[in-house]
Amino acid sequence: MGSRGILASLPGAYYVNHPWTNRAAEHKPAQLAAAQRFGFLVPDTLVTDVASEAREFAARQSNGVVYKPLWNTPYRVAGRPHSVWVREVREQEITDAVAVCPHLFQARVDKAFDVRVTAVVHRAFGARIDSPDLDWRRRQNLMRCGPVDVPEAVRVSVHAYLTHFRLVCTGRSTSP
């Protein structure tokens, strides 16, 4: 956080997006609320630190549930950097450890492929990502990418989302 604070405080510096603006836009519940407000379909979602609520939510989802980190926070396991990937979770795997901090669970959505949209002001560039994994970022050596058209309705929604968070450039992923 220290180096980010220094960079964010440079007088007269120019940013694509100011570091504090980026940081504010990284909060998953705010992202989901804005995405829904601006026309994106958002799977049923639960943020909780109560294991019984999480298990009940999982039991109601006919297609299963995935776990997603609420915030992209780097951490270490046995002194080594570790990443948390989106992963499928079964009801019986949800333990009382959920009480340690809030967790985000979402209804699992079948995917044909992922799409990464990079938006710069009013323009949107799409990339199709074919990956065997639920989270394409996990094993990038196994993914294949190619261009894909961004529908006008999606471009308009992305622009509204950017404006809401005071961003001029972003990359977001969706799964059709």
Coordinates of N, CA and C in Angstrom, one line a residue:
M1 N 0.8 -1.2 0.0 CA 0.0 0.0 0.0 C 0.9 1.2 0.0
G2 N 2.1 1.2 0.6 CA 2.9 2.4 0.7 C 3.3 3.0 -0.7
S3 N 3.7 2.1 -1.6 CA 4.1 2.7 -2.9 C 2.9 3.2 -3.7
R4 N 1.7 2.6 -3.5 CA 0.5 3.1 -4.1 C 0.2 4.5 -3.6
G5 N 0.4 4.7 -2.3 CA 0.1 6.0 -1.6 C 1.0 7.0 -2.2
I6 N 2.3 6.7 -2.3 CA 3.2 7.7 -2.9 C 2.9 8.0 -4.3
L7 N 2.6 7.0 -5.1 CA 2.2 7.3 -6.5 C 0.9 8.1 -6.6
A8 N 0.0 7.8 -5.8 CA -1.3 8.5 -5.8 C -1.1 10.0 -5.3
S9 N -0.1 10.3 -4.6 CA 0.1 11.6 -4.1 C 1.0 12.5 -4.9
L10 N 1.5 12.0 -6.0 CA 2.5 12.8 -6.8 C 1.8 14.1 -7.3
P11 N 2.3 15.3 -7.0 CA 1.7 16.5 -7.5 C 1.8 16.6 -9.0
G12 N 0.7 16.9 -9.7 CA 0.7 17.2 -11.1 C 0.8 15.9 -12.0
A13 N 0.8 14.7 -11.4 CA 0.9 13.5 -12.1 C -0.4 13.2 -12.9
Y14 N -0.2 12.6 -14.1 CA -1.4 12.2 -14.9 C -1.6 10.7 -14.8
Y15 N -2.8 10.3 -14.7 CA -3.2 8.9 -14.6 C -4.2 8.6 -15.6
V16 N -4.2 7.3 -16.1 CA -5.3 6.9 -16.8 C -6.6 6.9 -15.9
N17 N -6.4 6.2 -14.8 CA -7.4 6.3 -13.7 C -6.5 6.5 -12.4
H18 N -7.0 7.5 -11.6 CA -6.2 7.7 -10.4 C -6.2 6.5 -9.5
P19 N -5.1 6.2 -8.8 CA -5.0 5.0 -8.0 C -6.1 4.8 -7.0
W20 N -6.6 6.0 -6.4 CA -7.7 5.9 -5.4 C -9.0 5.5 -6.0
T21 N -9.2 6.0 -7.3 CA -10.4 5.7 -8.0 C -10.4 4.2 -8.4
N22 N -9.3 3.7 -8.8 CA -9.2 2.3 -9.1 C -9.5 1.4 -7.8
R23 N -8.9 1.8 -6.7 CA -9.1 1.1 -5.5 C -10.6 1.1 -5.1
A24 N -11.2 2.2 -5.2 CA -12.7 2.3 -4.8 C -13.5 1.4 -5.7
A25 N -13.1 1.3 -7.0 CA -13.9 0.5 -7.9 C -13.6 -1.0 -7.8
E26 N -12.7 -1.4 -6.9 CA -12.4 -2.8 -6.8 C -13.3 -3.6 -5.8
H27 N -14.1 -2.9 -5.1 CA -15.0 -3.5 -4.1 C -16.1 -4.3 -4.8
K28 N -16.1 -5.6 -4.6 CA -17.0 -6.5 -5.3 C -18.5 -6.2 -5.1
P29 N -19.0 -6.0 -3.9 CA -20.4 -5.7 -3.8 C -20.8 -4.4 -4.5
A30 N -19.9 -3.4 -4.5 CA -20.2 -2.2 -5.3 C -20.2 -2.5 -6.8
Q31 N -19.3 -3.3 -7.3 CA -19.2 -3.7 -8.7 C -20.5 -4.4 -9.1
L32 N -21.0 -5.3 -8.3 CA -22.2 -6.1 -8.6 C -23.4 -5.2 -8.6
A33 N -23.5 -4.3 -7.6 CA -24.7 -3.4 -7.6 C -24.7 -2.5 -8.8
A34 N -23.5 -1.9 -9.2 CA -23.4 -1.1 -10.4 C -23.7 -1.8 -11.6
A35 N -23.1 -3.0 -11.7 CA -23.4 -3.9 -12.9 C -24.9 -4.1 -13.1
Q36 N -25.5 -4.4 -12.1 CA -27.0 -4.7 -12.2 C -27.7 -3.4 -12.5
R37 N -27.4 -2.3 -11.9 CA -28.0 -1.0 -12.2 C -27.9 -0.6 -13.7
F38 N -26.7 -1.0 -14.3 CA -26.5 -0.6 -15.7 C -26.8 -1.6 -16.7
G39 N -27.6 -2.6 -16.3 CA -28.1 -3.5 -17.3 C -27.4 -4.9 -17.5
F40 N -26.4 -5.2 -16.7 CA -25.8 -6.5 -16.7 C -26.6 -7.5 -15.9
L41 N -26.7 -8.7 -16.4 CA -27.3 -9.8 -15.6 C -26.3 -10.3 -14.6
V42 N -26.7 -10.3 -13.3 CA -25.9 -10.7 -12.2 C -26.5 -12.0 -11.6
P43 N -25.7 -13.0 -11.4 CA -26.3 -14.2 -10.8 C -26.7 -13.9 -9.4
D44 N -27.6 -14.8 -8.8 CA -27.9 -14.6 -7.4 C -26.7 -14.7 -6.6
T45 N -26.6 -13.7 -5.6 CA -25.3 -13.5 -4.9 C -25.6 -13.4 -3.4
L46 N -24.7 -13.9 -2.6 CA -24.8 -13.8 -1.2 C -23.5 -13.4 -0.6
V47 N -23.4 -12.4 0.2 CA -22.2 -12.0 0.9 C -22.6 -12.2 2.4
T48 N -21.8 -13.1 3.1 CA -22.1 -13.5 4.5 C -20.9 -14.0 5.2
D49 N -21.0 -13.9 6.5 CA -20.0 -14.5 7.4 C -20.7 -15.5 8.3
V50 N -21.9 -16.0 7.9 CA -22.7 -17.0 8.6 C -22.8 -18.2 7.8
A51 N -22.1 -19.3 8.3 CA -22.0 -20.5 7.5 C -23.4 -21.1 7.2
S52 N -24.3 -21.1 8.1 CA -25.7 -21.7 7.8 C -26.4 -20.9 6.7
E53 N -26.2 -19.6 6.6 CA -26.8 -18.8 5.5 C -26.1 -19.3 4.2
A54 N -24.8 -19.4 4.2 CA -24.1 -19.9 3.0 C -24.6 -21.2 2.5
R55 N -24.7 -22.2 3.5 CA -25.2 -23.5 3.1 C -26.6 -23.5 2.6
E56 N -27.5 -22.7 3.2 CA -28.8 -22.6 2.7 C -28.9 -22.0 1.3
F57 N -28.1 -21.0 1.1 CA -28.0 -20.4 -0.3 C -27.5 -21.5 -1.3
A58 N -26.5 -22.2 -0.9 CA -26.0 -23.2 -1.8 C -27.0 -24.3 -2.1
A59 N -27.8 -24.7 -1.1 CA -28.8 -25.7 -1.3 C -29.9 -25.2 -2.3
R60 N -30.2 -24.0 -2.3 CA -31.2 -23.4 -3.2 C -30.8 -23.3 -4.7
Q61 N -29.5 -23.4 -4.9 CA -29.0 -23.1 -6.3 C -28.9 -24.4 -7.1
S62 N -29.8 -24.6 -8.1 CA -29.9 -25.8 -8.8 C -28.7 -26.2 -9.6
N63 N -27.9 -25.2 -10.0 CA -26.7 -25.4 -10.8 C -25.4 -25.3 -10.0
G64 N -25.5 -25.2 -8.7 CA -24.3 -25.2 -7.9 C -24.0 -23.7 -7.5
V65 N -22.9 -23.6 -6.8 CA -22.4 -22.3 -6.3 C -20.9 -22.2 -6.5
V66 N -20.5 -20.9 -6.7 CA -19.1 -20.6 -6.7 C -18.8 -19.7 -5.6
Y67 N -17.5 -19.7 -5.2 CA -17.0 -18.8 -4.2 C -16.0 -17.8 -5.0
K68 N -16.1 -16.5 -4.6 CA -15.3 -15.5 -5.2 C -14.7 -14.7 -4.1
P69 N -13.5 -14.2 -4.2 CA -13.0 -13.3 -3.1 C -13.7 -12.0 -3.2
L70 N -13.9 -11.4 -2.1 CA -14.6 -10.1 -2.0 C -13.7 -9.0 -2.5
W71 N -12.4 -9.1 -2.3 CA -11.4 -8.1 -2.6 C -10.2 -8.8 -3.1
N72 N -9.5 -8.3 -4.0 CA -8.3 -8.9 -4.5 C -7.1 -8.6 -3.6
T73 N -7.0 -9.3 -2.5 CA -6.0 -9.1 -1.5 C -4.9 -10.1 -1.6
P74 N -3.7 -9.8 -1.9 CA -2.6 -10.8 -1.9 C -2.3 -11.3 -0.5
Y75 N -2.1 -12.6 -0.4 CA -1.7 -13.2 0.9 C -0.8 -14.3 0.7
R76 N -0.2 -14.8 1.8 CA 0.8 -15.9 1.7 C 0.3 -17.1 2.5
V77 N 0.7 -18.3 2.0 CA 0.5 -19.5 2.6 C 1.9 -20.1 2.8
A78 N 2.3 -20.4 4.0 CA 3.7 -21.0 4.3 C 4.7 -20.1 3.7
G79 N 4.5 -18.8 3.7 CA 5.5 -17.8 3.3 C 5.6 -17.6 1.8
R80 N 4.7 -18.2 1.0 CA 4.7 -18.1 -0.4 C 3.5 -17.4 -0.9
P81 N 3.6 -16.5 -2.0 CA 2.4 -15.9 -2.5 C 1.3 -16.9 -2.9
H82 N 0.1 -16.5 -2.6 CA -1.0 -17.4 -2.9 C -2.2 -16.6 -3.5
S83 N -2.9 -17.2 -4.5 CA -4.0 -16.6 -5.1 C -5.3 -17.4 -4.8
V84 N -6.4 -16.6 -4.7 CA -7.7 -17.3 -4.5 C -8.4 -17.2 -5.9
W85 N -8.7 -18.3 -6.4 CA -9.4 -18.3 -7.7 C -10.9 -18.6 -7.5
V86 N -11.7 -18.1 -8.4 CA -13.1 -18.5 -8.4 C -13.2 -20.0 -8.5
R87 N -14.0 -20.6 -7.6 CA -14.1 -22.1 -7.6 C -15.5 -22.5 -7.2
E88 N -15.8 -23.7 -7.7 CA -17.1 -24.3 -7.3 C -17.0 -24.8 -5.8
V89 N -18.1 -24.6 -5.1 CA -18.2 -25.0 -3.7 C -19.5 -25.8 -3.5
R90 N -19.4 -27.0 -2.9 CA -20.6 -27.7 -2.6 C -21.0 -27.4 -1.2
E91 N -22.3 -27.5 -0.9 CA -22.9 -27.1 0.3 C -22.2 -27.7 1.5
Q92 N -21.8 -29.0 1.4 CA -21.2 -29.7 2.6 C -19.7 -29.2 2.8
E93 N -19.1 -28.5 1.8 CA -17.8 -27.9 2.0 C -17.8 -26.6 2.8
I94 N -18.9 -26.0 2.9 CA -19.0 -24.7 3.6 C -19.0 -25.0 5.1
T95 N -17.9 -24.5 5.8 CA -17.7 -24.8 7.2 C -17.9 -23.5 8.0
D96 N -17.8 -23.6 9.3 CA -18.0 -22.5 10.2 C -16.8 -21.5 10.1
A97 N -15.8 -21.9 9.3 CA -14.7 -20.9 9.1 C -15.1 -19.7 8.3
V98 N -16.3 -19.8 7.7 CA -16.9 -18.6 7.0 C -17.0 -17.4 8.0
A99 N -17.1 -17.7 9.3 CA -17.3 -16.7 10.3 C -16.1 -15.8 10.4
V100 N -15.0 -16.1 9.9 CA -13.7 -15.4 10.1 C -13.9 -14.0 9.4
C101 N -14.5 -14.0 8.2 CA -14.7 -12.7 7.5 C -15.8 -13.0 6.4
P102 N -16.3 -11.9 5.9 CA -17.4 -12.1 4.8 C -16.9 -12.8 3.6
H103 N -17.7 -13.7 3.1 CA -17.4 -14.5 1.9 C -18.5 -14.2 0.8
L104 N -18.2 -14.3 -0.4 CA -19.1 -14.0 -1.5 C -19.4 -15.3 -2.2
F105 N -20.6 -15.7 -2.3 CA -21.1 -16.9 -3.0 C -22.0 -16.5 -4.1
Q106 N -21.9 -17.1 -5.2 CA -22.8 -16.8 -6.3 C -23.3 -18.1 -7.0
A107 N -24.6 -18.0 -7.5 CA -25.1 -19.1 -8.3 C -24.1 -19.4 -9.4
R108 N -23.8 -20.6 -9.7 CA -22.9 -21.0 -10.8 C -23.7 -20.9 -12.1
V109 N -23.0 -20.3 -13.1 CA -23.6 -20.1 -14.4 C -22.7 -20.9 -15.4
D110 N -23.4 -21.8 -16.2 CA -22.7 -22.5 -17.2 C -22.1 -21.5 -18.2
K111 N -20.9 -21.8 -18.7 CA -20.3 -20.9 -19.7 C -19.9 -21.7 -20.9
A112 N -20.0 -21.0 -22.1 CA -19.5 -21.5 -23.3 C -18.0 -21.1 -23.5
F113 N -17.8 -19.8 -23.0 CA -16.5 -19.2 -23.0 C -16.6 -18.0 -22.2
D114 N -15.4 -17.3 -21.9 CA -15.4 -16.1 -21.2 C -15.1 -15.0 -22.2
V115 N -15.5 -13.7 -21.9 CA -15.2 -12.6 -22.7 C -14.6 -11.5 -21.8
R116 N -13.5 -11.0 -22.2 CA -12.8 -9.9 -21.5 C -13.1 -8.6 -22.3
V117 N -13.7 -7.6 -21.7 CA -13.9 -6.4 -22.4 C -13.0 -5.3 -21.9
T118 N -12.2 -4.7 -22.7 CA -11.4 -3.6 -22.3 C -12.1 -2.4 -22.9
A119 N -12.4 -1.4 -22.0 CA -13.1 -0.2 -22.4 C -12.2 1.0 -22.2
V120 N -12.2 1.9 -23.2 CA -11.5 3.1 -23.1 C -12.5 4.2 -23.5
V121 N -13.0 4.9 -22.5 CA -14.0 6.0 -22.7 C -15.2 5.3 -23.4
H122 N -15.5 5.7 -24.6 CA -16.7 5.1 -25.3 C -16.4 3.9 -26.2
R123 N -15.2 3.5 -26.3 CA -14.8 2.3 -27.1 C -14.7 1.1 -26.3
A124 N -15.0 -0.1 -26.9 CA -15.0 -1.3 -26.2 C -14.3 -2.4 -27.1
F125 N -13.4 -3.1 -26.6 CA -12.7 -4.1 -27.4 C -12.9 -5.5 -26.7
G126 N -13.4 -6.5 -27.4 CA -13.7 -7.7 -26.8 C -12.7 -8.8 -27.2
A127 N -12.4 -9.7 -26.2 CA -11.5 -10.8 -26.4 C -12.3 -12.1 -25.9
R128 N -12.4 -13.1 -26.8 CA -13.0 -14.3 -26.4 C -11.9 -15.2 -25.7
I129 N -12.2 -15.8 -24.6 CA -11.2 -16.6 -23.9 C -11.8 -18.0 -23.7
D130 N -11.2 -19.0 -24.4 CA -11.6 -20.4 -24.2 C -10.6 -21.0 -23.2
S131 N -11.1 -21.5 -22.1 CA -10.3 -22.1 -21.0 C -11.1 -23.3 -20.5
P132 N -10.3 -24.3 -20.1 CA -11.0 -25.5 -19.5 C -11.4 -25.2 -18.0
D133 N -10.9 -24.1 -17.4 CA -11.1 -23.8 -16.0 C -12.3 -22.8 -15.8
L134 N -12.9 -23.0 -14.7 CA -14.0 -22.0 -14.3 C -13.4 -20.6 -14.2
D135 N -12.2 -20.4 -13.7 CA -11.6 -19.1 -13.6 C -10.4 -19.2 -14.6
W136 N -10.6 -18.5 -15.8 CA -9.6 -18.5 -16.8 C -8.2 -18.0 -16.4
R137 N -8.1 -17.3 -15.4 CA -6.8 -16.7 -14.9 C -6.0 -17.7 -14.3
R138 N -6.5 -18.8 -13.8 CA -5.8 -19.8 -13.0 C -4.7 -20.5 -13.8
R139 N -4.9 -21.0 -15.0 CA -3.9 -21.7 -15.8 C -3.9 -21.0 -17.2
Q140 N -3.3 -19.9 -17.3 CA -3.4 -19.1 -18.5 C -2.7 -19.8 -19.7
N141 N -1.8 -20.7 -19.4 CA -1.1 -21.5 -20.4 C -2.1 -22.4 -21.2
L142 N -3.2 -22.7 -20.6 CA -4.2 -23.5 -21.3 C -5.3 -22.8 -22.0
M143 N -5.3 -21.5 -21.9 CA -6.4 -20.7 -22.6 C -6.0 -20.3 -24.0
R144 N -7.0 -20.1 -24.8 CA -6.9 -19.6 -26.2 C -7.7 -18.3 -26.3
C145 N -7.2 -17.3 -27.0 CA -7.9 -16.0 -27.1 C -8.1 -15.6 -28.5
G146 N -9.1 -14.9 -28.8 CA -9.4 -14.3 -30.1 C -10.3 -13.1 -29.9
P147 N -10.4 -12.3 -31.0 CA -11.3 -11.2 -30.9 C -12.8 -11.6 -30.9
V148 N -13.6 -10.8 -30.3 CA -15.1 -11.0 -30.4 C -15.7 -9.6 -30.4
D149 N -16.8 -9.5 -31.1 CA -17.5 -8.2 -31.2 C -18.2 -7.9 -29.8
V150 N -18.3 -6.7 -29.5 CA -18.9 -6.2 -28.3 C -20.3 -5.6 -28.7
P151 N -21.4 -6.2 -28.3 CA -22.7 -5.7 -28.7 C -22.9 -4.3 -28.2
E152 N -23.6 -3.4 -28.9 CA -23.8 -2.0 -28.6 C -24.4 -1.9 -27.2
A153 N -25.4 -2.8 -26.8 CA -26.0 -2.7 -25.5 C -24.9 -2.9 -24.4
V154 N -24.0 -3.8 -24.6 CA -22.9 -4.0 -23.7 C -22.0 -2.8 -23.6
R155 N -21.7 -2.3 -24.7 CA -20.8 -1.1 -24.8 C -21.4 0.1 -24.0
V156 N -22.7 0.3 -24.2 CA -23.4 1.3 -23.5 C -23.4 1.1 -21.9
S157 N -23.7 -0.2 -21.6 CA -23.7 -0.5 -20.1 C -22.3 -0.4 -19.5
V158 N -21.2 -0.8 -20.3 CA -19.9 -0.6 -19.8 C -19.5 0.9 -19.6
H159 N -19.9 1.7 -20.5 CA -19.7 3.1 -20.4 C -20.4 3.7 -19.2
A160 N -21.6 3.3 -18.9 CA -22.3 3.8 -17.7 C -21.6 3.3 -16.5
Y161 N -21.1 2.1 -16.5 CA -20.4 1.5 -15.3 C -19.1 2.4 -15.1
L162 N -18.4 2.6 -16.2 CA -17.2 3.4 -16.0 C -17.5 4.8 -15.5
T163 N -18.5 5.4 -16.0 CA -18.9 6.8 -15.5 C -19.2 6.8 -14.1
H164 N -20.0 5.8 -13.6 CA -20.3 5.6 -12.2 C -19.1 5.6 -11.3
F165 N -18.1 4.9 -11.7 CA -16.9 4.7 -10.9 C -15.8 5.8 -11.2
R166 N -16.1 6.7 -12.1 CA -15.2 7.7 -12.5 C -13.9 7.1 -13.1
L167 N -14.1 6.1 -13.9 CA -13.0 5.5 -14.6 C -13.0 5.8 -16.1
V168 N -11.9 5.9 -16.8 CA -11.9 6.1 -18.2 C -11.4 4.8 -19.0
C169 N -10.9 3.9 -18.2 CA -10.4 2.7 -18.9 C -10.5 1.5 -17.9
T170 N -11.0 0.4 -18.3 CA -11.1 -0.8 -17.5 C -11.1 -2.0 -18.3
G171 N -10.9 -3.2 -17.7 CA -11.0 -4.5 -18.3 C -11.9 -5.3 -17.4
R172 N -13.0 -5.9 -17.9 CA -13.9 -6.7 -17.1 C -14.2 -8.0 -17.9
S173 N -14.5 -9.0 -17.1 CA -14.7 -10.3 -17.7 C -16.2 -10.7 -17.5
T174 N -16.7 -11.4 -18.5 CA -18.1 -12.0 -18.4 C -18.1 -13.3 -19.0
S175 N -19.0 -14.2 -18.6 CA -19.2 -15.5 -19.2 C -20.5 -15.6 -19.8
P176 N -20.6 -15.7 -21.2 CA -21.9 -15.9 -21.8 C -22.5 -17.2 -21.5

